[in-house]
């Protein structure tokens, strides 16, 4: 006879096994039940103690809940079914079975992030009562600091050294984004041109190649005499000055000199022309929601990856009786050489490489002439654009981490191993009404080519093709490196869109109407939104950063010696985004017989009866979403209307060899 501890243990195991069999409604019904109760993904996720992205995956069918989580989800849906069947009947609290309460109390509510260019309530006492940054401008005869909470203060600084010393003691900075990051974010000072003039800095840099102030400049000499150091990149548009670490304390200030091009369009920021106060509010919101700016939006995107996946952490060693550095899981720890087909064209490994030996996993640029039937049946064309397409593709993507690529010949394909695979799909039947998923130009491949794992997994698992790799470079160490990066950017994007009046769970009609009003949200909010989007796109691009300036061919450049120079990860993200869109185009063609006319990156142009995306994107009779199809909505991976034009306009664009998907946006 089992004892009581064993009884309890086996009972829990039996319950877990039984929960695996728990039936669930079909996917459209899950969405309908949630929408009928006016519940958001976030609310369900909170009740089920999971991430909103998981609930979204359960609703679309890309993943199913398991174990006790499945049982809890089934119980919740059953309750929603009962409410939907009797919407006005009072609930019998004694006999009903509400969803189980979380095993741990819910976290305290977060302080709401402030909208751009609006004042916020004073933050609770913290290490950084002044917020993450200050915009420094000249007012009368003084340098004045404008903070993110719309307060201001005199710096009492007469030179750059004094300003840096003031910043280190002014309570400016940001909390760390990950518990294993040793330091908080450094204070950022944004210097306007009048402030730069006040400090004796030139209005422009004479060294146009290096974009650096000469080391002999008096202000830099003054900083060095006081013990401050500069990074190897010197003092340029984005400069960092610091003192040697003393007693474990870090003293560092980041400067953005706008007169030299910091925060400019060239940096990817595309900010409106703002006074110092509103600029501080906008950048403060960006710092709260994304990261304190440290350079271009691309640099910030890459810095966010590292901040959320720091390579090391402090770990107590009993043998050494002290804290030692330990490696963090799912982080990039050390620079790795790429596989030869993954290497940038300027990389030393690319010397002598044949064009056909280069991996070309890039976004589409494809269009075709419409058929006679399409010209006569559809008077309009509609462009639909995927929200944060590459960021969304990174959400659940396993990528190679810290093992160098392992070369093998004639390997069996394994969709669970990230890598570069040489395969020949040139003889695969091709429907010319769809772009080929195997090329960036959308035409069928001419012979063997190198592909990432997402492309081959799609070919094998969804297109039903026989996949026989001839050669491969495989990465055995893998992980979800970009998952927290996706979540952070998704949250920032969704909050900012909500500030602009575009919310989750809107009906398609309400969403399109809200998007029509988006240009009225104000230049500050639109500038913030552009910066968030550029951070995601630029961060992916940084993974394959090319050489800067004039360099000899096939010579190494600085980015190659960083852990985050990973062209294999960039290729996998782009391939995943491309296969996700291809799947949706196939499903739409199977359901409606309608095929795309053009694709450019994340914009797809379709023929339409009416000039609206509602004519293109399918839905069920009750208006709910169809799993696996294009969805109209604000979520990353969903679609918005990019623009509409007459079919005659499309024909003119095509006849002139122009990309209709590039120019369809309404002006």
mmCIF file of C-alpha atoms in Angstrom, residues 382-388 493 497 511-512 515 518 533 602-604 613 617 631-635 637-643 665:
data_model
loop_
_atom_site.group_PDB
_atom_site.id
_atom_site.type_symbol
_atom_site.label_atom_id
_atom_site.label_comp_id
_atom_site.label_asym_id
_atom_site.label_seq_id
_atom_site.Cartn_x
_atom_site.Cartn_y
_atom_site.Cartn_z
ATOM 1 C CA UNK A 382 -4.745 47.394 -52.315
ATOM 2 C CA UNK A 383 -1.440 47.248 -50.445
ATOM 3 C CA UNK A 384 -1.358 45.578 -47.035
ATOM 4 C CA UNK A 385 1.700 46.010 -44.842
ATOM 5 C CA UNK A 386 2.858 43.627 -42.094
ATOM 6 C CA UNK A 387 3.389 45.371 -38.762
ATOM 7 C CA UNK A 388 6.977 44.979 -37.508
ATOM 8 C CA UNK A 493 5.011 49.573 -30.088
ATOM 9 C CA UNK A 497 -0.072 52.870 -30.780
ATOM 10 C CA UNK A 511 -8.859 49.533 -36.786
ATOM 11 C CA UNK A 512 -8.792 50.918 -40.341
ATOM 12 C CA UNK A 515 -5.274 54.135 -38.701
ATOM 13 C CA UNK A 518 -3.082 58.195 -37.006
ATOM 14 C CA UNK A 533 10.021 50.714 -35.743
ATOM 15 C CA UNK A 602 6.691 43.543 -45.872
ATOM 16 C CA UNK A 603 4.115 45.127 -48.239
ATOM 17 C CA UNK A 604 1.882 42.914 -50.415
ATOM 18 C CA UNK A 613 -8.152 46.164 -47.191
ATOM 19 C CA UNK A 617 -8.302 40.217 -45.887
ATOM 20 C CA UNK A 631 -5.316 39.715 -39.976
ATOM 21 C CA UNK A 632 -6.104 43.417 -39.810
ATOM 22 C CA UNK A 633 -4.956 44.754 -36.466
ATOM 23 C CA UNK A 634 -2.263 46.548 -34.537
ATOM 24 C CA UNK A 635 -0.339 43.502 -33.278
ATOM 25 C CA UNK A 637 2.685 40.278 -37.497
ATOM 26 C CA UNK A 638 -0.827 41.542 -38.265
ATOM 27 C CA UNK A 639 -1.511 43.771 -41.265
ATOM 28 C CA UNK A 640 -2.574 47.337 -41.910
ATOM 29 C CA UNK A 641 -3.672 49.063 -45.086
ATOM 30 C CA UNK A 642 -0.677 50.612 -46.812
ATOM 31 C CA UNK A 643 -2.598 52.268 -49.625
ATOM 32 C CA UNK A 665 0.995 54.312 -50.192
#
